[in-house]
Amino acid sequence: MYQRKIPIDYDCGLSVAMEVVGSKWKFCILDEISKGIKRPKDLVNFISGITKRVLQKQLKELELHGLLEKTIYTEVPLRVEYNLTTSGKSLLPLISAVDQWGMGFSSQLKTILETEA
Amino acid sequence: MYQRKIPIDYDCGLSVAMEVVGSKWKFCILDEISKGIKRPKDLVNFISGITKRVLQKQLKELELHGLLEKTIYTEVPLRVEYNLTTSGKSLLPLISAVDQWGMGFSSQLKTILETEA
DNA sequence: TCCCTTGGTGATAATTTTATCACCATCCAT
DNA sequence: ATGGATGGTGATAAAATTATCACCAAGGGA
């Protein structure tokens, strides 16, 4: 997930995917949005550890890459919602699979890291 | 994929998965190994852009995390092979899915990044 | 006017990951 | 002993990401 100086290889699916979703929070953000948490204010509360500033940047990138679309409701107070686009939705099965794999691997990783320490 | 000071959340599958495979080269490495490229020397040649040093570090981490196992053949010249463990193999469908998603998204990303530039 | 809520941004530091370079070890052939 | 092939590591620089802090804007209510 670090490739600005080293350009993206558009012929490598892994390279493309890493560019778009290979960062610490993006899977979490998309996951929460898919569950109905769509407002920045709520996302900050639901995603433990993320800060407002970082969330904003990630949302902006996801929007730029076409995975999220932003809707502004001119209510008061101002309401903004981020929704998954078709591309964004197409990622959900993958996110779910990664999450499940991680859950299944969790105990093994814990054992390994505690043993060496 | 940055979480040493910020500890891993073992209850979050995404967090666990990111810790283990969330880095620039790991999917590529596992992918090549699954295709039969198992020696460090060959991996360096097949994975365009990676350097020997970086590959070694990634292999070591993958081995530590239990996704690869290392076999040393005392031949001459020395031969070392890295093979997927059961856990490593369990990742293959995921890697394949990510790769395919990336391939499908490639043209969209290219269009977006070229348009804004 | 002052404050609150929500959404957003710029500048900068702190962290982490990647890259580069030099170097070592083994085994064998010349 | 010299050199080539393979595998490996330490130190350090470079690059990228993430975190922190301060600040701004719009709209409405007290």
Short mmCIF file of N, CA and C in Angstrom, two decimals, chain B residues 5 11 19 28-29 33 42 51 61 65 69 88 92 94 96-97 114-116:
data_model
loop_
_atom_site.label_atom_id
_atom_site.label_comp_id
_atom_site.label_asym_id
_atom_site.label_seq_id
_atom_site.Cartn_x
_atom_site.Cartn_y
_atom_site.Cartn_z
N LYS B 5 2.95 0.25 17.95
CA LYS B 5 2.62 1.08 19.10
C LYS B 5 1.13 0.98 19.40
N ASP B 11 -9.78 -9.20 18.45
CA ASP B 11 -11.21 -9.47 18.25
C ASP B 11 -11.72 -8.92 16.92
N GLU B 19 -2.48 -7.12 10.03
CA GLU B 19 -1.18 -7.32 10.67
C GLU B 19 -0.35 -8.36 9.94
N CYS B 28 1.77 -10.90 -3.08
CA CYS B 28 2.54 -11.30 -4.26
C CYS B 28 3.43 -12.49 -3.94
N ILE B 29 4.09 -12.42 -2.81
CA ILE B 29 5.01 -13.49 -2.44
C ILE B 29 4.26 -14.80 -2.27
N ILE B 33 4.71 -18.20 -4.56
CA ILE B 33 5.06 -19.48 -3.94
C ILE B 33 4.00 -20.53 -4.27
N ASP B 42 14.80 -17.18 -6.89
CA ASP B 42 13.81 -17.12 -7.96
C ASP B 42 12.73 -16.09 -7.68
N THR B 51 13.40 -6.08 -3.81
CA THR B 51 14.84 -6.29 -3.65
C THR B 51 15.06 -7.48 -2.72
N GLU B 61 8.97 -12.73 8.19
CA GLU B 61 7.73 -12.42 8.89
C GLU B 61 6.66 -13.45 8.59
N HIS B 65 4.90 -15.78 11.31
CA HIS B 65 3.45 -15.78 11.50
C HIS B 65 2.81 -17.10 11.13
N GLU B 69 6.65 -22.18 5.67
CA GLU B 69 7.65 -22.94 6.39
C GLU B 69 8.88 -23.08 5.50
N GLY B 88 -1.25 -20.78 5.39
CA GLY B 88 -0.89 -20.06 4.17
C GLY B 88 -1.79 -20.45 3.02
N LEU B 92 -5.07 -18.58 0.01
CA LEU B 92 -5.04 -18.53 -1.46
C LEU B 92 -6.35 -18.09 -2.11
N LEU B 94 -8.50 -16.17 -0.96
CA LEU B 94 -8.63 -14.74 -0.70
C LEU B 94 -7.72 -13.93 -1.62
N SER B 96 -6.60 -14.80 -4.45
CA SER B 96 -7.15 -14.89 -5.79
C SER B 96 -8.32 -13.93 -5.97
N ALA B 97 -9.17 -13.86 -4.95
CA ALA B 97 -10.33 -12.97 -5.03
C ALA B 97 -9.90 -11.51 -5.09
N GLU B 114 -6.25 9.22 -14.24
CA GLU B 114 -5.81 10.00 -15.40
C GLU B 114 -6.67 11.24 -15.59
N THR B 115 -7.93 11.15 -15.25
CA THR B 115 -8.83 12.28 -15.39
C THR B 115 -8.46 13.43 -14.47
N GLU B 116 -8.18 13.12 -13.24
CA GLU B 116 -7.87 14.18 -12.28
C GLU B 116 -6.51 14.80 -12.56
#
